[in-house]
PDB file of C-alpha atoms in Angstrom:
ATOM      1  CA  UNK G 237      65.569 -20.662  29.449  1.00 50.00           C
ATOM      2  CA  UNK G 238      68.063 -19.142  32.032  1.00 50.00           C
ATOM      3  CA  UNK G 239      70.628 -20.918  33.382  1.00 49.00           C
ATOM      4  CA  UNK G 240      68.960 -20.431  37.012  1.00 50.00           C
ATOM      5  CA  UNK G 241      66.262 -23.207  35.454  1.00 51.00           C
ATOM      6  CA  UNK G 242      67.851 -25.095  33.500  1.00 55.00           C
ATOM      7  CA  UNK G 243      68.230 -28.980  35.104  1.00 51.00           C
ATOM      8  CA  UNK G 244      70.725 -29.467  37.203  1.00 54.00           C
ATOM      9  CA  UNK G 245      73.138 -31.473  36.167  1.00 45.00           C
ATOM     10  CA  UNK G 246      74.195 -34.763  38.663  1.00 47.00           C
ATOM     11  CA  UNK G 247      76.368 -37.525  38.828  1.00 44.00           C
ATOM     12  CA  UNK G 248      73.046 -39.654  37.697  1.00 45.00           C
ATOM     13  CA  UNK G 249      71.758 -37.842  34.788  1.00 44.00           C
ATOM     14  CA  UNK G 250      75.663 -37.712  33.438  1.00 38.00           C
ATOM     15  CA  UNK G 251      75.515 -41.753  33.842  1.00 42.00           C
ATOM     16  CA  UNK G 252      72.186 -41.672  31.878  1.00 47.00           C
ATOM     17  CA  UNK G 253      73.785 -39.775  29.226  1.00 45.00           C
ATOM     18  CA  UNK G 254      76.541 -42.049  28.974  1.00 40.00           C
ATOM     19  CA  UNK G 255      74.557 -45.148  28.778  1.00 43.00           C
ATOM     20  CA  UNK G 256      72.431 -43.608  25.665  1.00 38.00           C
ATOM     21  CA  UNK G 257      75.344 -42.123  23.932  1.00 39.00           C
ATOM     22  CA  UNK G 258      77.105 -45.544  24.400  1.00 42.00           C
ATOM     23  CA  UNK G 259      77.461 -48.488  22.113  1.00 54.00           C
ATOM     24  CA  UNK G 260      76.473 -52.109  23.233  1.00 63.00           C
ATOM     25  CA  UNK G 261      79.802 -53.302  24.874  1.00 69.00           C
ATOM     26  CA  UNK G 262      80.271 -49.964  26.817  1.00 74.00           C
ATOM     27  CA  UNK G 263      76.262 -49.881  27.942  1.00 75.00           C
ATOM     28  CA  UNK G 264      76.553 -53.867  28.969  1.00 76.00           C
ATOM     29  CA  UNK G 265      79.048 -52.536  31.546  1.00 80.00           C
ATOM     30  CA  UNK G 266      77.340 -49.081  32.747  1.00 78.00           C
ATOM     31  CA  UNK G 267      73.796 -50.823  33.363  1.00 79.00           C
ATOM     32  CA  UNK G 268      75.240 -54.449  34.490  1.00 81.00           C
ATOM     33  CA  UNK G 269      73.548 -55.009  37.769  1.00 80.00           C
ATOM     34  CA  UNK G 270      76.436 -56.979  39.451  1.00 81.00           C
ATOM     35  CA  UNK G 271      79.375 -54.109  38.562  1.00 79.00           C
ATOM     36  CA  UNK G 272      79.340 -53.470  42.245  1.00 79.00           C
ATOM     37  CA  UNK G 273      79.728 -57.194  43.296  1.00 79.00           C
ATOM     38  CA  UNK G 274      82.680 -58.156  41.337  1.00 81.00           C
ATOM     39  CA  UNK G 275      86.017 -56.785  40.121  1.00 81.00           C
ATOM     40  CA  UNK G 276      84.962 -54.469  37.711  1.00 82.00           C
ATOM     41  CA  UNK G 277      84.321 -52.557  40.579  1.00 80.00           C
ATOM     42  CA  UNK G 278      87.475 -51.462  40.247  1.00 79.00           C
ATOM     43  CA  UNK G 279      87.278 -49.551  37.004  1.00 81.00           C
ATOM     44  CA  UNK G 280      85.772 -46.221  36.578  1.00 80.00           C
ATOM     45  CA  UNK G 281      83.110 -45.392  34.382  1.00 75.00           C
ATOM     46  CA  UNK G 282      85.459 -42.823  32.512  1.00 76.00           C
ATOM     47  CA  UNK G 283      87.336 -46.220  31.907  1.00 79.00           C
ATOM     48  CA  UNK G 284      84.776 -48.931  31.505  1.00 80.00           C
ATOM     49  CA  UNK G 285      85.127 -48.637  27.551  1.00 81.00           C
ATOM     50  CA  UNK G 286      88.611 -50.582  27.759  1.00 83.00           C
ATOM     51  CA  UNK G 287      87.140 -53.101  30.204  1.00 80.00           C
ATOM     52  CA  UNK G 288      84.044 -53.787  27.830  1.00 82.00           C
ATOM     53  CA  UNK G 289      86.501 -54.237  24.979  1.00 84.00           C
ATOM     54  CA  UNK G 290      88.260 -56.617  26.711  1.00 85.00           C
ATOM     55  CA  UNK G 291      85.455 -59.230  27.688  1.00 86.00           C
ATOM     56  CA  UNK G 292      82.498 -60.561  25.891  1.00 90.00           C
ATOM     57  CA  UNK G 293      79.169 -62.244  27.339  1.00 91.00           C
ATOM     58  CA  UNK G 294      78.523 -65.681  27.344  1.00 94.00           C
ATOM     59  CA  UNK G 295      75.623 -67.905  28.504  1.00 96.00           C
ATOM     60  CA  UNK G 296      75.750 -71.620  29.362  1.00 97.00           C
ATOM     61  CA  UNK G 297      73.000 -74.364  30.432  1.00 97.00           C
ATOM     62  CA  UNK G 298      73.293 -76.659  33.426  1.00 96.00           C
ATOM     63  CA  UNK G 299      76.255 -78.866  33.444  1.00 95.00           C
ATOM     64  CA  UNK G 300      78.204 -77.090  31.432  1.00 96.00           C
ATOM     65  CA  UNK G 301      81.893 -77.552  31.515  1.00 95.00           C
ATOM     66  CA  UNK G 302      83.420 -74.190  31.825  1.00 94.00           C
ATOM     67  CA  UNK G 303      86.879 -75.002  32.638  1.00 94.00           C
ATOM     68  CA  UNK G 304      88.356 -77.933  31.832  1.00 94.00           C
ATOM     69  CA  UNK G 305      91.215 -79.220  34.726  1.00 93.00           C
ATOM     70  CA  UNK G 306      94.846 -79.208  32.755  1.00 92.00           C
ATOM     71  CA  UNK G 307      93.820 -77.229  29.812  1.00 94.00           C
ATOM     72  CA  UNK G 308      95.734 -74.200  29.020  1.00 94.00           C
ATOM     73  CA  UNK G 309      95.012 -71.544  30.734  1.00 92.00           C
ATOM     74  CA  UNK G 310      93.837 -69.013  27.506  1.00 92.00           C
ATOM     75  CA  UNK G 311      90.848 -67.291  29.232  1.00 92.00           C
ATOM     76  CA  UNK G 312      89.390 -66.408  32.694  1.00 91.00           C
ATOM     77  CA  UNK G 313      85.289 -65.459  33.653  1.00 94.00           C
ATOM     78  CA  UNK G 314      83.647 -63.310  35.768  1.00 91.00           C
ATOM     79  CA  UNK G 315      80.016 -64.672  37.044  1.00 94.00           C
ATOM     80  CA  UNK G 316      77.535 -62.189  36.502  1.00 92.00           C
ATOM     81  CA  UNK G 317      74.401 -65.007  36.853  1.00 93.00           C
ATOM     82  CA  UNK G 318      73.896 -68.113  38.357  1.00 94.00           C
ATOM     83  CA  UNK G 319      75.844 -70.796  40.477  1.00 95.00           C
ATOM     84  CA  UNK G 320      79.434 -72.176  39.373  1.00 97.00           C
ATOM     85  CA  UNK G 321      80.406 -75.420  40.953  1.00 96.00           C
ATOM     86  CA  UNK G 322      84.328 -75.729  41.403  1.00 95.00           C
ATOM     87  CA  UNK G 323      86.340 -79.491  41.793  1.00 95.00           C
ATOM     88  CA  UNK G 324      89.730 -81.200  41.545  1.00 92.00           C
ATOM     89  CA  UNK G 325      89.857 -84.631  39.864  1.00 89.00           C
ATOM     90  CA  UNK G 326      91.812 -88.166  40.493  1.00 87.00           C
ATOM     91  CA  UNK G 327      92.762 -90.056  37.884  1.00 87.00           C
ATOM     92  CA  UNK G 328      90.371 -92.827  38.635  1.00 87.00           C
ATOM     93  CA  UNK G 329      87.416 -90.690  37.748  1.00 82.00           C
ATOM     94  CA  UNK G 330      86.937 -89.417  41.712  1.00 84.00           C
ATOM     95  CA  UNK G 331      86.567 -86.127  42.168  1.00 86.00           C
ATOM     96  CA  UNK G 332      86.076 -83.202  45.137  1.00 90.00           C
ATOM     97  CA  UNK G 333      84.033 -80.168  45.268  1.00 93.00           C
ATOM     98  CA  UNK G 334      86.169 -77.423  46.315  1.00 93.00           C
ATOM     99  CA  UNK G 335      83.330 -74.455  46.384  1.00 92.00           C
ATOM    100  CA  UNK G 336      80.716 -72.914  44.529  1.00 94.00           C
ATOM    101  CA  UNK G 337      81.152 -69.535  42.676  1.00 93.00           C
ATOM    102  CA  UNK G 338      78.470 -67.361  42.489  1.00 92.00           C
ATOM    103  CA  UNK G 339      77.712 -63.725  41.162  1.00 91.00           C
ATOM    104  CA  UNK G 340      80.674 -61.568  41.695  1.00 87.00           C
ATOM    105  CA  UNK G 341      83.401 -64.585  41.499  1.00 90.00           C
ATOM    106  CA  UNK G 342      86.639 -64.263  39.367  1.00 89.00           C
ATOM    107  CA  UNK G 343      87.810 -67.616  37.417  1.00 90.00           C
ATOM    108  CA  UNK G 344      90.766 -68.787  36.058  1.00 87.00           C
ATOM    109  CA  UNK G 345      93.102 -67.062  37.196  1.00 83.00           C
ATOM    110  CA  UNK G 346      96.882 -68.728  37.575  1.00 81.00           C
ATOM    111  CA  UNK G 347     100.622 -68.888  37.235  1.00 80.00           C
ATOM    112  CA  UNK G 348     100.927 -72.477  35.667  1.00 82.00           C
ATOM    113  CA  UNK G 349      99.634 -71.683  32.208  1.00 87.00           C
ATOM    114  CA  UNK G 350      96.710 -74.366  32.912  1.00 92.00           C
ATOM    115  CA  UNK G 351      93.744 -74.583  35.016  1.00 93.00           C
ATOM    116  CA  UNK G 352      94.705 -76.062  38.366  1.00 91.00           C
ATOM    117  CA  UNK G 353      91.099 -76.955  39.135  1.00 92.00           C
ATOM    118  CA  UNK G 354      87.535 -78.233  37.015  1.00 94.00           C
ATOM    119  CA  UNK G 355      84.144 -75.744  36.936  1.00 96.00           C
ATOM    120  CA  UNK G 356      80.836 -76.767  36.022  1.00 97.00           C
ATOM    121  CA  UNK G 357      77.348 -75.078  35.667  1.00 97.00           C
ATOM    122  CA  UNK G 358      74.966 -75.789  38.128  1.00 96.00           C
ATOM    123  CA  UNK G 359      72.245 -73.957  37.257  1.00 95.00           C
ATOM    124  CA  UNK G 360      71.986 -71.446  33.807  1.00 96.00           C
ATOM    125  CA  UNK G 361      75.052 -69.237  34.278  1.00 97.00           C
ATOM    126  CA  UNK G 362      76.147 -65.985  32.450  1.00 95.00           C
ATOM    127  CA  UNK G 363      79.694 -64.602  32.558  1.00 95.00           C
ATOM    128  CA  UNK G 364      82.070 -62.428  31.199  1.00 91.00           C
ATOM    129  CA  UNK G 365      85.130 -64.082  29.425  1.00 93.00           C
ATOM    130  CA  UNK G 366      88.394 -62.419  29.331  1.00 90.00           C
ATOM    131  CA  UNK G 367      90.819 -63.376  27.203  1.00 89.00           C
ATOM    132  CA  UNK G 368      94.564 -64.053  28.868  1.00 87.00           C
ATOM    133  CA  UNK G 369      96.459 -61.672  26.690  1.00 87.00           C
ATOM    134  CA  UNK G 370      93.551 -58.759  27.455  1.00 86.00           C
ATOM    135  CA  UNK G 371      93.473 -59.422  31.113  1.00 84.00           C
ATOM    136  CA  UNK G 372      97.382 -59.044  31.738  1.00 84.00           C
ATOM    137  CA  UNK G 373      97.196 -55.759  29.550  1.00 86.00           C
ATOM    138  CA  UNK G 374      94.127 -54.465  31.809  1.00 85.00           C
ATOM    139  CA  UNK G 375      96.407 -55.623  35.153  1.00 83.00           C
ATOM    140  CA  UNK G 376      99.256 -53.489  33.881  1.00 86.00           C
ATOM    141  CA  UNK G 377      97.315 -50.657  32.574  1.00 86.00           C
ATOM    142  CA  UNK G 378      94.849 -50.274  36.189  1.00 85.00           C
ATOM    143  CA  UNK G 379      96.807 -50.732  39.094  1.00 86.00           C
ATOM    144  CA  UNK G 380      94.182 -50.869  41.117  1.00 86.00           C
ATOM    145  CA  UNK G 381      92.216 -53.385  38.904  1.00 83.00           C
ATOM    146  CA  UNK G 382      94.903 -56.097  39.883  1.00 84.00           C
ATOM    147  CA  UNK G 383      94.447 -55.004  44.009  1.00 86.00           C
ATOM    148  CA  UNK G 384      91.204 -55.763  43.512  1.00 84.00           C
ATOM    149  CA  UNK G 385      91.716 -59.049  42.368  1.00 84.00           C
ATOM    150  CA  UNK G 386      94.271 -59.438  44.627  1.00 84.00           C
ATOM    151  CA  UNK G 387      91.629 -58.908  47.331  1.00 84.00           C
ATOM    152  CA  UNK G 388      89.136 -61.759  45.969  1.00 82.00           C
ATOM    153  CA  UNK G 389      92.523 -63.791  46.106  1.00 82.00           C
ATOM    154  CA  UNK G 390      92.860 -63.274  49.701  1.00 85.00           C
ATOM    155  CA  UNK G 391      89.433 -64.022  50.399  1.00 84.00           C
ATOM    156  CA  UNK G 392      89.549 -67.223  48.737  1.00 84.00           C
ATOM    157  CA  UNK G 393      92.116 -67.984  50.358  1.00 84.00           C
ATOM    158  CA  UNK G 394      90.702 -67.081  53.493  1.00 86.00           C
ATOM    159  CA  UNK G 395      87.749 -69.621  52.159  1.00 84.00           C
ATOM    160  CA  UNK G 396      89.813 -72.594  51.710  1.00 84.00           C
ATOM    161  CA  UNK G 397      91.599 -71.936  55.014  1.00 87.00           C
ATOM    162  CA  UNK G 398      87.891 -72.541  56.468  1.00 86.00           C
ATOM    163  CA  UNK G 399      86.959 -75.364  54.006  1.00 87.00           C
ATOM    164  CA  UNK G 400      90.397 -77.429  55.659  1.00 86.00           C
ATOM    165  CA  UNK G 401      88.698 -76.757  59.478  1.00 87.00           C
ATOM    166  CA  UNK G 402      85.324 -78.059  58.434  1.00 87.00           C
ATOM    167  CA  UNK G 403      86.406 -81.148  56.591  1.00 87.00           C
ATOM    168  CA  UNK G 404      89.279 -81.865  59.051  1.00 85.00           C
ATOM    169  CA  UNK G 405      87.500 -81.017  62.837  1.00 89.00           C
ATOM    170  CA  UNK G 406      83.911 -80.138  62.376  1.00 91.00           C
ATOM    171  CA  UNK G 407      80.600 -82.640  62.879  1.00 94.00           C
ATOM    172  CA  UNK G 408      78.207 -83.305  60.516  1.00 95.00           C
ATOM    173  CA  UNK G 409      75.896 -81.244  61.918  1.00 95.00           C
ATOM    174  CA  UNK G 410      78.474 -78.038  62.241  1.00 96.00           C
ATOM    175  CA  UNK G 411      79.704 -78.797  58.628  1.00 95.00           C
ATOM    176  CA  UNK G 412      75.692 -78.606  57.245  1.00 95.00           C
ATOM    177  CA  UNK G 413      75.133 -75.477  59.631  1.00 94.00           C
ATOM    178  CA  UNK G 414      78.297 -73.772  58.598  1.00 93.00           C
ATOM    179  CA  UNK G 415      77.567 -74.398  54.782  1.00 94.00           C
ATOM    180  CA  UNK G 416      74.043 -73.272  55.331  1.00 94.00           C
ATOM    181  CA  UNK G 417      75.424 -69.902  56.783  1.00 91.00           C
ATOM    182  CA  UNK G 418      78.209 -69.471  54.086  1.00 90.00           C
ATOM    183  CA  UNK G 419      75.160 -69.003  51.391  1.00 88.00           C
ATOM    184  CA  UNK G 420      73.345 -66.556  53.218  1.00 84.00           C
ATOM    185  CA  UNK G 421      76.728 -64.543  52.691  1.00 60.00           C
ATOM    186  CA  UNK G 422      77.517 -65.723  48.886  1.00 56.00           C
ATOM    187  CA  UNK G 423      74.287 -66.162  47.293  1.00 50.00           C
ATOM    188  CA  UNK G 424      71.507 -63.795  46.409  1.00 48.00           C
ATOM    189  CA  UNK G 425      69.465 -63.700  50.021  1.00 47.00           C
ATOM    190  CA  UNK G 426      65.526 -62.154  49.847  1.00 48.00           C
ATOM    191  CA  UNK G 427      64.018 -62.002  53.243  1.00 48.00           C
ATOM    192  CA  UNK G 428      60.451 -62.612  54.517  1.00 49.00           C
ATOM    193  CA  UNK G 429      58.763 -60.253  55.899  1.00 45.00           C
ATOM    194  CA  UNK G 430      59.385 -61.734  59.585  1.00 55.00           C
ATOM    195  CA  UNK G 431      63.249 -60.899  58.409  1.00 69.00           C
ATOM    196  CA  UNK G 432      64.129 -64.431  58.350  1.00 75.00           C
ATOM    197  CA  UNK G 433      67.081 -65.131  55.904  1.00 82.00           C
ATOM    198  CA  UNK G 434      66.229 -67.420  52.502  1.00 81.00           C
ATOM    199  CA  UNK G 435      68.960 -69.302  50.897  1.00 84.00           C
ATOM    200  CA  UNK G 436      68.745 -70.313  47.538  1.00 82.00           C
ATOM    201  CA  UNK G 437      70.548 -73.841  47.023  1.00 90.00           C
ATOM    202  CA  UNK G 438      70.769 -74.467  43.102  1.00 92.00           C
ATOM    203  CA  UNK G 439      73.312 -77.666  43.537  1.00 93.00           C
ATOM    204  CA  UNK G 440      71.945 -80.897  43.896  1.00 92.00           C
ATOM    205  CA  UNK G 441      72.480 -83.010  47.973  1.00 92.00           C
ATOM    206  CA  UNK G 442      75.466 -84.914  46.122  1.00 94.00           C
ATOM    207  CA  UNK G 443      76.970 -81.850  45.262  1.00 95.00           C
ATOM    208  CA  UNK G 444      76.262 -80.410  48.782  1.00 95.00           C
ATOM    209  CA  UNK G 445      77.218 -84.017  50.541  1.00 95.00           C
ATOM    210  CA  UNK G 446      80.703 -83.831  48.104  1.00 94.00           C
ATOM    211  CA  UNK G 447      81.468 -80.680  49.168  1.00 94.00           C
ATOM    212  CA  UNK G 448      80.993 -81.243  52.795  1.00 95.00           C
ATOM    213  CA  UNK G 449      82.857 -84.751  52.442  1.00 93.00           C
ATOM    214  CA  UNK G 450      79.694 -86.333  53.688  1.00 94.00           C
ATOM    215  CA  UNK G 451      77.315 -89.104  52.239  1.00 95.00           C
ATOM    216  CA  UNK G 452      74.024 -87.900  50.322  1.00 96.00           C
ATOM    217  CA  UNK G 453      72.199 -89.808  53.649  1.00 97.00           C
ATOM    218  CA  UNK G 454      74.054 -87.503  56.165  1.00 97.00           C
ATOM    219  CA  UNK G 455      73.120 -84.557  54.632  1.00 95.00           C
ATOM    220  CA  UNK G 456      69.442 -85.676  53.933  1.00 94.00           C
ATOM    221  CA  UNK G 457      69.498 -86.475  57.771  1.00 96.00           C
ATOM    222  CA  UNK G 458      71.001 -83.669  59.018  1.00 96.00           C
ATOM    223  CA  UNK G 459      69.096 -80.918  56.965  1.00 94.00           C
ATOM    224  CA  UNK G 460      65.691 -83.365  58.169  1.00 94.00           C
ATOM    225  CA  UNK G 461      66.991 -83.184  61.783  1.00 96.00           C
ATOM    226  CA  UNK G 462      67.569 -79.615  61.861  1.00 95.00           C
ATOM    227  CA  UNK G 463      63.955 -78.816  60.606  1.00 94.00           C
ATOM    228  CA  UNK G 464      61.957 -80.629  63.400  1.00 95.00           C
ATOM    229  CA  UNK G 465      64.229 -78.589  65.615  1.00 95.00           C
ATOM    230  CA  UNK G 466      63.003 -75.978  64.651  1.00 95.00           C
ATOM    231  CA  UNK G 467      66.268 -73.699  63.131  1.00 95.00           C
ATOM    232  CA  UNK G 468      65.419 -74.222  58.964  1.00 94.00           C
ATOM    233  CA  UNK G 469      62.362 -74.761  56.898  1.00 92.00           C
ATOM    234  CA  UNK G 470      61.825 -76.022  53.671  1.00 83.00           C
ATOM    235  CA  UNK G 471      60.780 -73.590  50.668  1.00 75.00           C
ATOM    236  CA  UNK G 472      59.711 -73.750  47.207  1.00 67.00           C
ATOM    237  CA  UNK G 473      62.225 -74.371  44.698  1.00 66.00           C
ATOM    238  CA  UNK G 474      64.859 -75.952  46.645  1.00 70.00           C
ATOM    239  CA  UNK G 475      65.445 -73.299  49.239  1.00 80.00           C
ATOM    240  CA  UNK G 476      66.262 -73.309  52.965  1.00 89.00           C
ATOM    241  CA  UNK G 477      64.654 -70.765  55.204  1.00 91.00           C
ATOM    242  CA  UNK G 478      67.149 -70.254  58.492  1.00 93.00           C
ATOM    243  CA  UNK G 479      64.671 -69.868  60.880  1.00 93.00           C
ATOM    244  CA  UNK G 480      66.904 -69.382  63.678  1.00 93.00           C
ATOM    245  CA  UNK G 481      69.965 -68.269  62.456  1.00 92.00           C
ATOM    246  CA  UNK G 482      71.823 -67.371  65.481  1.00 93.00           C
ATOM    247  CA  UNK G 483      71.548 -71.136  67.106  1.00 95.00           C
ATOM    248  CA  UNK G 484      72.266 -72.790  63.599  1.00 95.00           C
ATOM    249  CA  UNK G 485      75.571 -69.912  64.016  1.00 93.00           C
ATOM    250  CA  UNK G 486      76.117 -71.654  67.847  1.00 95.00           C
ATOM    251  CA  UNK G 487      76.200 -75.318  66.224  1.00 94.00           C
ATOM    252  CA  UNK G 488      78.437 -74.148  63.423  1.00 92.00           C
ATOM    253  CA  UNK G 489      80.964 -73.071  65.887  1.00 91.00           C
ATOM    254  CA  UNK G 490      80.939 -76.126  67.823  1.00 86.00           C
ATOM    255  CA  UNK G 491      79.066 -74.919  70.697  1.00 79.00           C
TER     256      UNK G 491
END
């Protein structure tokens, strides 16, 4: 065959050839479907061997602790399935939801030596654990591996700067609206074919009600009210159909 006929080679058919010539901890990386979502992002494929060799996959059930507030800081995850429920404790048992981490979200990561915060499965949940040591070496090593989780940083921060407005200004109803909206941008989001956004909603109303710093009857309530009105519907396994999502945006401003 002449080279005039031969296949041409492409960017996609050299991927394909380095997923089959691969071994399992390199091809886990070139075919995972939520690369693009997360840090990893970061790393070329020419480089994705080291990053494989640093993590390993784990799955957990439902209410499984994944981080443990206070304990040594020796690991850190990256969710690559399912929901990730983050609080901060009291001594008397009381505790606050902080946020939910879902696909794409970066864990663990501190200065202290310990975790600063608690994390618990919601639903089943899949990650990929780094190990401390094996993180900092991939930070020094890829420059812009540590921008990119200086980015999620910032956007967390950026997060908790908005979680401090809705517990300290906003009304039920803009708090319920506003976390409604938030999981059309964090959570996996299918639409209908009349284009109307669907929220999947894994955590339970006192997880929702804890994180909004509202009673489980508020929510109930409010997520009730704003059905007969007309701006959400109900779906099949726990999910939330914004029906009107530019008035449920209006009553999450305040307006």
């Amino acid at each position: 065959m002449s080279a005039d006929t031969q296949t041409p080679i492409t960017p996609t058919r050299i991927r394909r050839r380095l997923v089959l010539s691969a071994g399992d901890d390199l091809r886990r990386c070139l075919v995972c479907d939520v690369r693009e979502k997360s840090v990893c992002n970061a790393i070329d494929d020419d480089d994705l061997a080291v990053l494989a060799q640093a993590s390993k996959t784990l799955s957990f059930p439902p209410s499984t602790t994944l981080v443990e507030e206070g304990a040594p800081a020796t690991a850190f995850f990256n969710v690559t399935g399912g929901t990730v429920k983050l609080f901060k404790s009291l001594p008397d048992g009381r505790r606050q939801i902080t946020g939910f981490a879902d696909v794409g979200h970066f864990l663990g990561l501190t200065n202290a030596g310990f975790y600063s915060f608690g994390a618990e499965t919601v639903d089943a949940v899949t990650v990929c654990r780094f190990s401390r040591t094996r993180l900092e070496s991939l930070l020094t090593d890829y420059p812009q591996f540590e921008r990119r989780l200086l980015a999620g940083i910032a956007d967390e921060l950026a997060g908790a700067q908005d979680q401090m407005l809705l517990l300290g200004r906003k009304t039920a109803r803009e708090r319920v609206a506003s976390f409604l909206l938030s999981r059309t941008i964090q959570s996996p989001c299918h639409k209908k074919q009349d284009d109307t956004p669907l929220v999947s909603l894994p955590m339970t109303r006192v997880d929702i009600a804890d994180f909004l710093g509202l009673t489980i009857e508020t929510v109930s309530r409010t997520i009730s009210a704003l059905r007969r009105e007309g701006l959400i519907a109900g779906t099949d396994h726990h999910g939330i159909r914004i029906l009107a999502p530019i008035q449920l945006e209006s009553l999450a401003l305040g307006q």
